[in-house]
């Protein structure tokens, strides 16, 4: 047995540890903003009460607002289940993501033979480099759009990644329908990821055709992917949403400038990954290792280039939120782990041992302290939400239609997402919650001042006090036109 692939019980204990953390954080995080929209059947005030309701809702959603049917079926299902069931599902998805980053990085089939150090590095890089971590991991609707869909894409891509190393041994009668179904689901994920993968995978299949290595299952999977992608981008609801944005004064030039800014800000937020990718590529090519392990090297670079292209495509999207850097980050991690394996075939250490040890210790201390801080903030939010629910209920029972609530005592930062209502009744979260509650308006008594530092560059936060919430006039939301 290859000593590098021995079963390690420590790996499973570590993954179980992350499962518990993500389940705890997800369970404590209140519902915010779009969560309340997806509690309801699209276009009605009826709560989703069955999977049939979800299908009806997404059929209407497809024509009225957007084509991300796969993501929003997942979102509405999780909301229908409620907590803690949805928190368990979130944790399972997160652990599955870690595993499929591992499998794709090495180009191997799903296996019980896991190595602890790569699993640890993957989890560390996810925690440190994922933009809007709290929103993407703990918030249900955002996680469905990015965490879940990117995991589906990685599952779909794994057979292609394995085929770069060796022929698949799965029976064709199992492989063909599996790849078609996975392809449709993966293509029907989100726009920039699907477009980037469609391009990169298409180039890989053309290379296989040229080398006389193209397989039927590869074509079937890609066909399914293109069908899913077409269902996504040609949804009538996409045009309806774009028309809605244009009615509100969409400025293409201003948006493009802001999107370019967010693109480079995303690269800066993931600077550790970018540096690692550049350094490892240099290390590999300086020793000519791309020729000794060509499949592993080119597979790793394929993920890096596809990830960068996915982020670049967001410049041309009508909406560029920070969370949309998620596929870029995840694909970069796959590529970096793969390049590290190539380099370690020749070099005993990628860095001097003392420096490697110091970086691992610092990274571990940061991850532990930042996660403890995040759980602390979600506990604050959970308690605030219970008090908020009591405030709202008492006012509704008193017949009030203009609801006023107290501020929550935690603020959005990298690891916690707080899309709370504001003092301005026309703020987007206020409108969603007012519609959900069936009242004329809901406002917060005051607003916290905007901060100079971007929330994505704040690794720690704490409790806020009512005395800090003093702004009682409408203020500009702390996001750019492209919606960071």
Short mmCIF file of C-alpha atoms in Angstrom, two decimals:
data_model
loop_
_atom_site.label_atom_id
_atom_site.label_comp_id
_atom_site.label_asym_id
_atom_site.label_seq_id
_atom_site.Cartn_x
_atom_site.Cartn_y
_atom_site.Cartn_z
CA UNK A 1 0.00 0.00 0.00
CA UNK A 2 1.21 3.50 -0.82
CA UNK A 3 2.24 4.94 2.56
CA UNK A 4 0.99 8.36 1.46
CA UNK A 5 -2.53 6.99 1.05
CA UNK A 6 -3.00 5.11 4.34
CA UNK A 7 -6.32 5.50 6.12
CA UNK A 8 -6.01 8.14 8.80
CA UNK A 9 -8.63 8.19 11.56
CA UNK A 10 -7.36 11.67 12.43
CA UNK A 11 -8.68 12.89 9.07
CA UNK A 12 -12.18 11.75 9.95
CA UNK A 13 -12.00 13.24 13.42
CA UNK A 14 -10.91 16.52 11.85
CA UNK A 15 -13.73 16.46 9.29
CA UNK A 16 -16.20 15.63 12.07
CA UNK A 17 -14.87 18.63 13.99
CA UNK A 18 -15.62 20.89 10.99
CA UNK A 19 -19.01 19.27 10.55
CA UNK A 20 -19.88 20.25 14.11
CA UNK A 21 -18.59 23.80 13.74
CA UNK A 22 -20.50 24.49 10.52
CA UNK A 23 -23.68 22.91 11.90
CA UNK A 24 -23.41 25.02 15.05
CA UNK A 25 -22.74 28.28 13.18
CA UNK A 26 -25.52 27.59 10.67
CA UNK A 27 -28.02 26.75 13.39
CA UNK A 28 -27.22 29.92 15.36
CA UNK A 29 -27.28 32.30 12.37
CA UNK A 30 -30.69 33.99 12.01
CA UNK A 31 -32.60 34.20 8.76
CA UNK A 32 -31.92 37.41 6.83
CA UNK A 33 -33.08 39.26 3.74
CA UNK A 34 -33.69 36.86 0.83
CA UNK A 35 -34.24 33.96 3.22
CA UNK A 36 -37.65 35.48 3.93
CA UNK A 37 -38.44 35.71 0.20
CA UNK A 38 -37.76 32.04 -0.34
CA UNK A 39 -39.86 30.95 2.63
CA UNK A 40 -42.81 31.82 0.39
CA UNK A 41 -44.13 30.40 -2.85
CA UNK A 42 -43.04 32.82 -5.57
CA UNK A 43 -45.59 35.58 -6.16
CA UNK A 44 -47.75 34.68 -3.14
CA UNK A 45 -47.86 35.06 0.63
CA UNK A 46 -48.20 31.31 1.05
CA UNK A 47 -45.52 29.48 3.01
CA UNK A 48 -43.75 26.59 1.31
CA UNK A 49 -45.29 23.52 2.89
CA UNK A 50 -44.20 20.71 0.58
CA UNK A 51 -41.74 19.84 -2.15
CA UNK A 52 -44.59 20.32 -4.61
CA UNK A 53 -44.88 23.93 -3.45
CA UNK A 54 -41.16 24.36 -4.16
CA UNK A 55 -41.56 23.08 -7.70
CA UNK A 56 -44.49 25.45 -8.30
CA UNK A 57 -42.51 28.33 -6.79
CA UNK A 58 -39.45 27.66 -8.93
CA UNK A 59 -41.53 27.30 -12.09
CA UNK A 60 -42.90 30.80 -11.46
CA UNK A 61 -39.48 32.08 -10.38
CA UNK A 62 -37.98 30.85 -13.65
CA UNK A 63 -40.28 33.13 -15.63
CA UNK A 64 -40.46 36.05 -13.20
CA UNK A 65 -37.02 36.54 -11.68
CA UNK A 66 -34.16 34.22 -12.66
CA UNK A 67 -32.92 30.89 -13.93
CA UNK A 68 -30.97 29.53 -10.95
CA UNK A 69 -33.56 26.85 -10.38
CA UNK A 70 -31.15 24.24 -8.96
CA UNK A 71 -29.74 26.66 -6.36
CA UNK A 72 -33.14 27.96 -5.37
CA UNK A 73 -34.72 24.52 -5.10
CA UNK A 74 -31.93 23.75 -2.62
CA UNK A 75 -32.52 27.06 -0.79
CA UNK A 76 -36.27 26.59 -0.49
CA UNK A 77 -35.84 22.97 0.57
CA UNK A 78 -33.44 23.97 3.37
CA UNK A 79 -35.78 26.74 4.52
CA UNK A 80 -38.74 24.35 4.42
CA UNK A 81 -36.82 21.86 6.58
CA UNK A 82 -36.00 24.56 9.10
CA UNK A 83 -33.27 24.43 11.70
CA UNK A 84 -31.49 22.32 12.86
CA UNK A 85 -32.09 20.00 9.85
CA UNK A 86 -30.85 22.64 7.40
CA UNK A 87 -27.78 23.25 9.60
CA UNK A 88 -26.89 19.56 9.37
CA UNK A 89 -27.30 19.71 5.59
CA UNK A 90 -25.07 22.81 5.42
CA UNK A 91 -22.39 20.99 7.40
CA UNK A 92 -22.62 17.91 5.16
CA UNK A 93 -22.23 20.11 2.08
CA UNK A 94 -19.17 21.84 3.56
CA UNK A 95 -17.46 18.54 4.39
CA UNK A 96 -18.36 17.20 0.93
CA UNK A 97 -16.78 20.31 -0.60
CA UNK A 98 -13.53 19.69 1.30
CA UNK A 99 -13.47 16.08 0.12
CA UNK A 100 -14.11 16.90 -3.54
CA UNK A 101 -11.46 19.60 -3.51
CA UNK A 102 -9.13 16.84 -2.26
CA UNK A 103 -10.24 14.31 -4.88
CA UNK A 104 -10.03 16.79 -7.76
CA UNK A 105 -6.64 18.09 -6.65
CA UNK A 106 -5.15 14.60 -6.80
CA UNK A 107 -7.29 13.26 -9.64
CA UNK A 108 -8.51 10.26 -7.64
CA UNK A 109 -11.82 8.51 -7.13
CA UNK A 110 -13.67 9.10 -3.85
CA UNK A 111 -11.82 7.01 -1.29
CA UNK A 112 -11.60 6.37 2.44
CA UNK A 113 -7.84 6.77 2.26
CA UNK A 114 -7.46 10.39 3.30
CA UNK A 115 -4.33 12.20 4.37
CA UNK A 116 -4.71 14.64 7.22
CA UNK A 117 -2.27 17.35 6.13
CA UNK A 118 -3.88 18.07 2.71
CA UNK A 119 -7.33 18.03 4.34
CA UNK A 120 -6.07 20.47 6.97
CA UNK A 121 -4.51 22.79 4.36
CA UNK A 122 -7.71 22.76 2.29
CA UNK A 123 -9.81 23.71 5.31
CA UNK A 124 -7.34 26.40 6.32
CA UNK A 125 -7.31 27.95 2.84
CA UNK A 126 -11.12 27.83 2.63
CA UNK A 127 -11.41 29.55 5.97
CA UNK A 128 -8.79 32.20 5.28
CA UNK A 129 -9.44 32.94 1.62
CA UNK A 130 -13.16 32.56 0.99
CA UNK A 131 -14.67 36.02 0.57
CA UNK A 132 -17.86 36.69 2.53
CA UNK A 133 -17.27 33.41 4.39
CA UNK A 134 -20.14 33.89 6.83
CA UNK A 135 -22.59 34.69 4.05
CA UNK A 136 -21.50 31.86 1.76
CA UNK A 137 -21.28 29.18 4.45
CA UNK A 138 -23.92 30.06 7.06
CA UNK A 139 -26.61 32.04 5.20
CA UNK A 140 -29.01 29.65 3.49
CA UNK A 141 -29.83 31.44 0.22
CA UNK A 142 -26.25 32.59 -0.45
CA UNK A 143 -24.84 29.17 0.38
CA UNK A 144 -27.32 27.52 -1.98
CA UNK A 145 -26.18 29.85 -4.76
CA UNK A 146 -22.45 29.40 -4.22
CA UNK A 147 -21.41 26.74 -1.69
CA UNK A 148 -23.85 24.10 -2.88
CA UNK A 149 -23.61 24.78 -6.61
CA UNK A 150 -19.81 24.86 -6.62
CA UNK A 151 -19.79 21.54 -4.78
CA UNK A 152 -22.09 20.09 -7.46
CA UNK A 153 -19.74 21.39 -10.16
CA UNK A 154 -16.74 19.75 -8.47
CA UNK A 155 -18.61 16.44 -8.24
CA UNK A 156 -19.42 16.69 -11.96
CA UNK A 157 -15.82 17.58 -12.88
CA UNK A 158 -14.18 14.76 -10.93
CA UNK A 159 -14.56 12.08 -13.65
CA UNK A 160 -12.99 14.49 -16.17
CA UNK A 161 -10.17 15.22 -13.72
CA UNK A 162 -9.58 11.49 -13.21
CA UNK A 163 -9.58 10.95 -16.97
CA UNK A 164 -6.61 13.30 -17.22
CA UNK A 165 -4.67 10.68 -15.23
CA UNK A 166 -6.16 7.36 -16.35
CA UNK A 167 -9.18 5.72 -17.97
CA UNK A 168 -12.32 5.43 -15.85
CA UNK A 169 -13.36 1.90 -14.90
CA UNK A 170 -17.02 2.67 -14.14
CA UNK A 171 -19.50 0.70 -16.26
CA UNK A 172 -20.74 2.72 -19.22
CA UNK A 173 -24.42 2.04 -18.40
CA UNK A 174 -23.89 3.70 -15.02
CA UNK A 175 -21.53 6.42 -16.23
CA UNK A 176 -23.64 7.79 -19.11
CA UNK A 177 -26.85 8.65 -17.18
CA UNK A 178 -24.85 9.76 -14.14
CA UNK A 179 -22.76 12.20 -16.18
CA UNK A 180 -25.77 13.54 -18.06
CA UNK A 181 -27.74 14.23 -14.87
CA UNK A 182 -24.71 15.72 -13.08
CA UNK A 183 -23.99 17.78 -16.19
CA UNK A 184 -27.48 19.30 -16.27
CA UNK A 185 -27.31 20.12 -12.54
CA UNK A 186 -23.80 21.57 -12.77
CA UNK A 187 -24.57 23.64 -15.88
CA UNK A 188 -27.72 24.94 -14.22
CA UNK A 189 -25.70 26.28 -11.27
CA UNK A 190 -24.67 29.92 -11.61
CA UNK A 191 -23.76 32.03 -14.58
CA UNK A 192 -20.06 32.84 -14.26
CA UNK A 193 -19.04 29.40 -12.98
CA UNK A 194 -21.00 27.60 -15.68
CA UNK A 195 -19.64 29.84 -18.45
CA UNK A 196 -16.04 29.36 -17.31
CA UNK A 197 -16.42 25.59 -16.95
CA UNK A 198 -18.18 25.34 -20.32
CA UNK A 199 -15.20 27.09 -21.92
CA UNK A 200 -12.48 25.21 -20.07
CA UNK A 201 -14.12 21.81 -20.40
CA UNK A 202 -14.83 22.42 -24.06
CA UNK A 203 -11.14 23.10 -24.67
CA UNK A 204 -10.21 19.91 -22.81
CA UNK A 205 -12.59 17.83 -24.94
CA UNK A 206 -11.20 19.40 -28.11
CA UNK A 207 -7.71 18.40 -26.93
CA UNK A 208 -8.94 14.84 -26.32
CA UNK A 209 -10.49 14.78 -29.79
CA UNK A 210 -7.19 15.85 -31.31
CA UNK A 211 -5.32 13.19 -29.33
CA UNK A 212 -7.95 10.52 -30.21
CA UNK A 213 -8.85 10.11 -26.53
CA UNK A 214 -12.36 11.53 -26.56
CA UNK A 215 -14.85 9.25 -24.79
CA UNK A 216 -18.62 8.95 -25.22
CA UNK A 217 -19.29 9.65 -21.52
CA UNK A 218 -17.30 12.90 -21.78
CA UNK A 219 -19.49 14.09 -24.64
CA UNK A 220 -22.70 13.03 -22.86
CA UNK A 221 -21.66 14.85 -19.67
CA UNK A 222 -20.72 17.97 -21.59
CA UNK A 223 -23.99 17.87 -23.53
CA UNK A 224 -25.89 17.70 -20.25
CA UNK A 225 -23.83 20.60 -18.93
CA UNK A 226 -24.61 22.75 -21.97
CA UNK A 227 -28.31 21.94 -21.65
CA UNK A 228 -28.24 23.00 -18.00
CA UNK A 229 -26.30 26.15 -18.90
CA UNK A 230 -28.84 27.01 -21.60
CA UNK A 231 -31.71 26.53 -19.15
CA UNK A 232 -29.90 28.89 -16.79
CA UNK A 233 -29.00 31.76 -19.09
CA UNK A 234 -32.10 31.72 -21.31
CA UNK A 235 -34.58 31.82 -18.43
CA UNK A 236 -37.21 34.53 -19.13
CA UNK A 237 -36.82 35.71 -15.54
CA UNK A 238 -33.25 36.85 -16.23
CA UNK A 239 -34.51 39.50 -18.62
CA UNK A 240 -37.24 40.52 -16.17
CA UNK A 241 -34.62 41.04 -13.45
CA UNK A 242 -32.34 43.00 -15.80
CA UNK A 243 -35.25 45.22 -16.85
CA UNK A 244 -35.95 45.88 -13.17
CA UNK A 245 -32.33 46.95 -12.62
CA UNK A 246 -32.36 49.24 -15.64
CA UNK A 247 -35.55 50.91 -14.42
CA UNK A 248 -33.66 51.88 -11.26
CA UNK A 249 -30.98 53.72 -13.23
CA UNK A 250 -28.37 51.11 -14.19
CA UNK A 251 -25.22 52.85 -15.50
CA UNK A 252 -23.10 50.45 -17.57
CA UNK A 253 -19.89 52.54 -17.46
CA UNK A 254 -20.07 53.18 -13.73
CA UNK A 255 -20.90 49.54 -13.13
CA UNK A 256 -17.94 48.33 -15.22
CA UNK A 257 -15.49 50.56 -13.35
CA UNK A 258 -16.85 49.33 -10.03
CA UNK A 259 -16.73 45.70 -11.23
CA UNK A 260 -13.06 46.00 -12.21
CA UNK A 261 -12.40 47.37 -8.72
CA UNK A 262 -14.19 44.39 -7.15
CA UNK A 263 -12.25 41.99 -9.41
CA UNK A 264 -8.91 43.25 -8.13
CA UNK A 265 -10.23 43.50 -4.59
CA UNK A 266 -11.13 39.80 -4.83
CA UNK A 267 -7.59 39.00 -5.96
CA UNK A 268 -6.29 40.98 -3.01
CA UNK A 269 -8.64 39.18 -0.61
CA UNK A 270 -7.23 35.88 -1.93
CA UNK A 271 -3.62 37.06 -2.04
CA UNK A 272 -2.35 33.98 -0.16
CA UNK A 273 -3.78 31.69 -2.84
CA UNK A 274 -2.48 33.87 -5.65
CA UNK A 275 1.02 33.92 -4.15
CA UNK A 276 0.94 30.16 -3.56
CA UNK A 277 -0.16 29.48 -7.14
CA UNK A 278 2.58 31.68 -8.63
CA UNK A 279 5.26 30.29 -6.31
CA UNK A 280 4.32 26.63 -6.84
CA UNK A 281 4.11 27.02 -10.60
CA UNK A 282 7.57 28.58 -10.58
CA UNK A 283 8.87 25.79 -8.33
CA UNK A 284 7.44 23.09 -10.58
CA UNK A 285 8.66 24.59 -13.84
CA UNK A 286 12.11 25.43 -12.48
CA UNK A 287 12.62 21.68 -11.90
CA UNK A 288 10.89 20.71 -15.19
CA UNK A 289 8.37 18.66 -13.22
CA UNK A 290 5.58 19.52 -15.65
CA UNK A 291 7.15 16.87 -17.91
CA UNK A 292 7.46 14.15 -15.28
CA UNK A 293 3.90 14.57 -13.97
CA UNK A 294 2.15 16.25 -16.93
CA UNK A 295 -1.43 15.15 -16.13
CA UNK A 296 -1.27 16.32 -12.52
CA UNK A 297 0.37 19.59 -13.50
CA UNK A 298 -1.99 20.41 -16.36
CA UNK A 299 -5.04 19.33 -14.35
CA UNK A 300 -4.02 21.70 -11.57
CA UNK A 301 -3.40 24.57 -13.96
CA UNK A 302 -6.74 23.86 -15.67
CA UNK A 303 -8.53 24.53 -12.37
CA UNK A 304 -6.50 27.69 -11.71
CA UNK A 305 -7.16 29.16 -15.15
CA UNK A 306 -10.84 28.21 -15.02
CA UNK A 307 -11.20 29.83 -11.59
CA UNK A 308 -9.56 33.07 -12.73
CA UNK A 309 -11.75 33.12 -15.84
CA UNK A 310 -14.87 32.62 -13.72
CA UNK A 311 -13.93 35.66 -11.64
CA UNK A 312 -13.02 37.70 -14.73
CA UNK A 313 -16.42 37.01 -16.31
CA UNK A 314 -18.10 38.69 -13.34
CA UNK A 315 -16.85 42.04 -14.65
CA UNK A 316 -19.44 41.72 -17.41
CA UNK A 317 -22.25 40.60 -15.11
CA UNK A 318 -24.98 43.11 -14.21
CA UNK A 319 -24.33 42.23 -10.56
CA UNK A 320 -20.93 41.50 -8.95
CA UNK A 321 -21.31 40.74 -5.23
CA UNK A 322 -18.24 39.74 -3.23
CA UNK A 323 -19.68 36.27 -2.62
CA UNK A 324 -19.44 35.50 -6.35
CA UNK A 325 -15.67 35.06 -5.88
CA UNK A 326 -16.45 31.71 -4.21
CA UNK A 327 -15.91 29.50 -7.32
CA UNK A 328 -12.64 31.32 -8.04
CA UNK A 329 -11.37 30.63 -4.52
CA UNK A 330 -12.40 26.98 -4.55
CA UNK A 331 -10.94 26.27 -7.99
CA UNK A 332 -7.71 27.99 -6.94
CA UNK A 333 -7.46 25.75 -3.88
CA UNK A 334 -7.87 22.65 -6.06
CA UNK A 335 -5.07 23.87 -8.34
CA UNK A 336 -2.73 24.87 -5.51
CA UNK A 337 -3.07 21.52 -3.71
CA UNK A 338 -2.40 19.71 -6.99
CA UNK A 339 0.67 21.83 -7.78
CA UNK A 340 1.99 21.20 -4.27
CA UNK A 341 1.83 17.44 -4.90
CA UNK A 342 3.76 17.89 -8.15
CA UNK A 343 6.46 19.94 -6.41
CA UNK A 344 6.74 17.48 -3.51
CA UNK A 345 7.66 14.71 -5.94
CA UNK A 346 11.07 16.37 -6.25
CA UNK A 347 11.47 18.61 -3.21
CA UNK A 348 11.39 17.37 0.38
CA UNK A 349 9.99 20.70 1.54
CA UNK A 350 8.33 23.57 -0.30
CA UNK A 351 9.65 26.04 2.29
CA UNK A 352 12.36 25.82 4.95
CA UNK A 353 11.01 23.55 7.73
CA UNK A 354 11.08 26.26 10.41
CA UNK A 355 9.12 28.65 8.21
CA UNK A 356 6.60 25.94 7.29
CA UNK A 357 6.10 25.04 10.95
CA UNK A 358 5.69 28.70 11.95
CA UNK A 359 3.13 29.32 9.19
CA UNK A 360 1.13 26.23 10.17
CA UNK A 361 1.09 27.28 13.82
CA UNK A 362 0.07 30.83 12.97
CA UNK A 363 -2.59 29.61 10.56
CA UNK A 364 -4.00 27.21 13.14
CA UNK A 365 -4.10 29.87 15.84
CA UNK A 366 -5.85 32.27 13.49
CA UNK A 367 -8.40 29.69 12.36
CA UNK A 368 -9.24 28.61 15.92
CA UNK A 369 -9.47 32.15 17.31
CA UNK A 370 -11.46 33.50 14.35
CA UNK A 371 -13.94 30.61 14.46
CA UNK A 372 -14.43 31.07 18.23
CA UNK A 373 -15.06 34.76 17.56
CA UNK A 374 -17.55 33.91 14.79
CA UNK A 375 -19.49 31.51 17.03
CA UNK A 376 -19.54 34.18 19.75
CA UNK A 377 -21.05 36.69 17.29
CA UNK A 378 -23.65 34.22 16.04
CA UNK A 379 -24.70 33.55 19.65
CA UNK A 380 -25.24 37.32 20.04
CA UNK A 381 -27.30 37.37 16.84
CA UNK A 382 -29.31 34.35 17.88
CA UNK A 383 -30.25 36.01 21.17
CA UNK A 384 -31.02 39.26 19.34
CA UNK A 385 -33.31 37.44 16.92
CA UNK A 386 -35.32 35.95 19.78
CA UNK A 387 -35.79 39.44 21.23
CA UNK A 388 -36.61 40.80 17.75
CA UNK A 389 -39.28 38.15 17.20
CA UNK A 390 -40.93 39.14 20.50
CA UNK A 391 -40.84 42.84 19.50
CA UNK A 392 -42.45 42.17 16.14
CA UNK A 393 -45.10 39.85 17.53
CA UNK A 394 -46.17 42.29 20.25
CA UNK A 395 -46.55 45.14 17.73
CA UNK A 396 -48.49 43.03 15.23
CA UNK A 397 -50.80 41.79 17.97
CA UNK A 398 -51.37 45.45 18.92
CA UNK A 399 -52.55 46.11 15.35
CA UNK A 400 -49.54 48.18 14.25
CA UNK A 401 -48.63 48.16 10.56
CA UNK A 402 -45.47 50.27 10.84
CA UNK A 403 -43.09 48.12 12.87
CA UNK A 404 -40.06 49.59 14.66
CA UNK A 405 -37.39 47.25 16.05
CA UNK A 406 -34.25 47.56 18.15
CA UNK A 407 -30.83 47.08 16.55
CA UNK A 408 -29.00 43.79 16.62
CA UNK A 409 -25.69 43.84 18.43
CA UNK A 410 -23.38 42.22 15.89
CA UNK A 411 -22.31 43.58 12.52
CA UNK A 412 -21.45 42.01 9.18
CA UNK A 413 -17.78 41.09 8.80
CA UNK A 414 -15.88 38.33 7.00
CA UNK A 415 -17.17 35.43 9.09
CA UNK A 416 -20.65 36.60 10.03
CA UNK A 417 -23.43 37.84 7.74
CA UNK A 418 -25.92 40.39 9.11
CA UNK A 419 -28.32 41.68 6.44
CA UNK A 420 -30.45 43.49 9.00
CA UNK A 421 -33.17 46.03 8.36
CA UNK A 422 -32.18 49.71 8.51
CA UNK A 423 -33.68 52.99 9.69
CA UNK A 424 -34.63 53.63 6.06
CA UNK A 425 -37.93 51.81 5.29
CA UNK A 426 -37.01 51.72 1.58
CA UNK A 427 -33.81 49.73 2.18
CA UNK A 428 -33.99 46.39 0.32
CA UNK A 429 -33.98 44.17 3.41
CA UNK A 430 -36.73 46.28 4.98
CA UNK A 431 -38.96 45.80 1.95
CA UNK A 432 -38.45 42.03 1.90
CA UNK A 433 -39.22 41.62 5.60
CA UNK A 434 -42.22 43.99 5.47
CA UNK A 435 -43.68 41.97 2.61
CA UNK A 436 -43.02 38.73 4.48
CA UNK A 437 -44.73 40.02 7.64
CA UNK A 438 -47.62 41.55 5.70
CA UNK A 439 -47.12 45.04 7.18
CA UNK A 440 -46.72 48.44 5.56
CA UNK A 441 -43.17 49.00 6.79
CA UNK A 442 -40.51 47.88 9.22
CA UNK A 443 -37.63 50.05 10.38
CA UNK A 444 -34.78 49.91 12.86
CA UNK A 445 -34.59 52.59 15.54
CA UNK A 446 -31.13 53.65 14.41
CA UNK A 447 -28.22 52.72 12.16
CA UNK A 448 -24.61 51.94 12.89
CA UNK A 449 -22.15 54.20 11.07
CA UNK A 450 -20.45 52.89 7.96
CA UNK A 451 -16.94 51.60 8.49
CA UNK A 452 -13.88 52.62 6.51
CA UNK A 453 -12.51 49.06 6.26
CA UNK A 454 -14.25 46.61 3.92
CA UNK A 455 -16.04 43.87 5.85
CA UNK A 456 -14.15 41.21 3.87
CA UNK A 457 -10.88 42.40 5.39
CA UNK A 458 -12.15 42.26 8.99
CA UNK A 459 -11.33 38.83 10.48
CA UNK A 460 -12.68 39.62 13.95
CA UNK A 461 -15.64 41.47 15.38
CA UNK A 462 -17.45 41.78 18.67
CA UNK A 463 -20.53 43.00 20.44
CA UNK A 464 -21.96 46.40 19.51
CA UNK A 465 -23.93 48.52 21.96
CA UNK A 466 -27.05 50.66 21.51
CA UNK A 467 -25.00 53.79 22.17
CA UNK A 468 -23.04 53.11 18.95
CA UNK A 469 -26.24 52.98 16.91
CA UNK A 470 -26.97 56.69 16.64
CA UNK A 471 -27.57 57.61 13.00
CA UNK A 472 -31.31 58.17 12.56
CA UNK A 473 -31.28 59.46 8.99
CA UNK A 474 -31.17 57.56 5.74
CA UNK A 475 -27.65 56.75 4.74
CA UNK A 476 -26.12 55.24 1.63
CA UNK A 477 -25.73 51.46 1.89
CA UNK A 478 -22.09 50.45 2.40
CA UNK A 479 -21.75 48.72 -0.97
CA UNK A 480 -20.60 49.81 -4.41
CA UNK A 481 -22.82 49.99 -7.49
CA UNK A 482 -21.79 46.48 -8.48
CA UNK A 483 -22.83 45.26 -5.03
CA UNK A 484 -19.75 44.13 -3.21
#
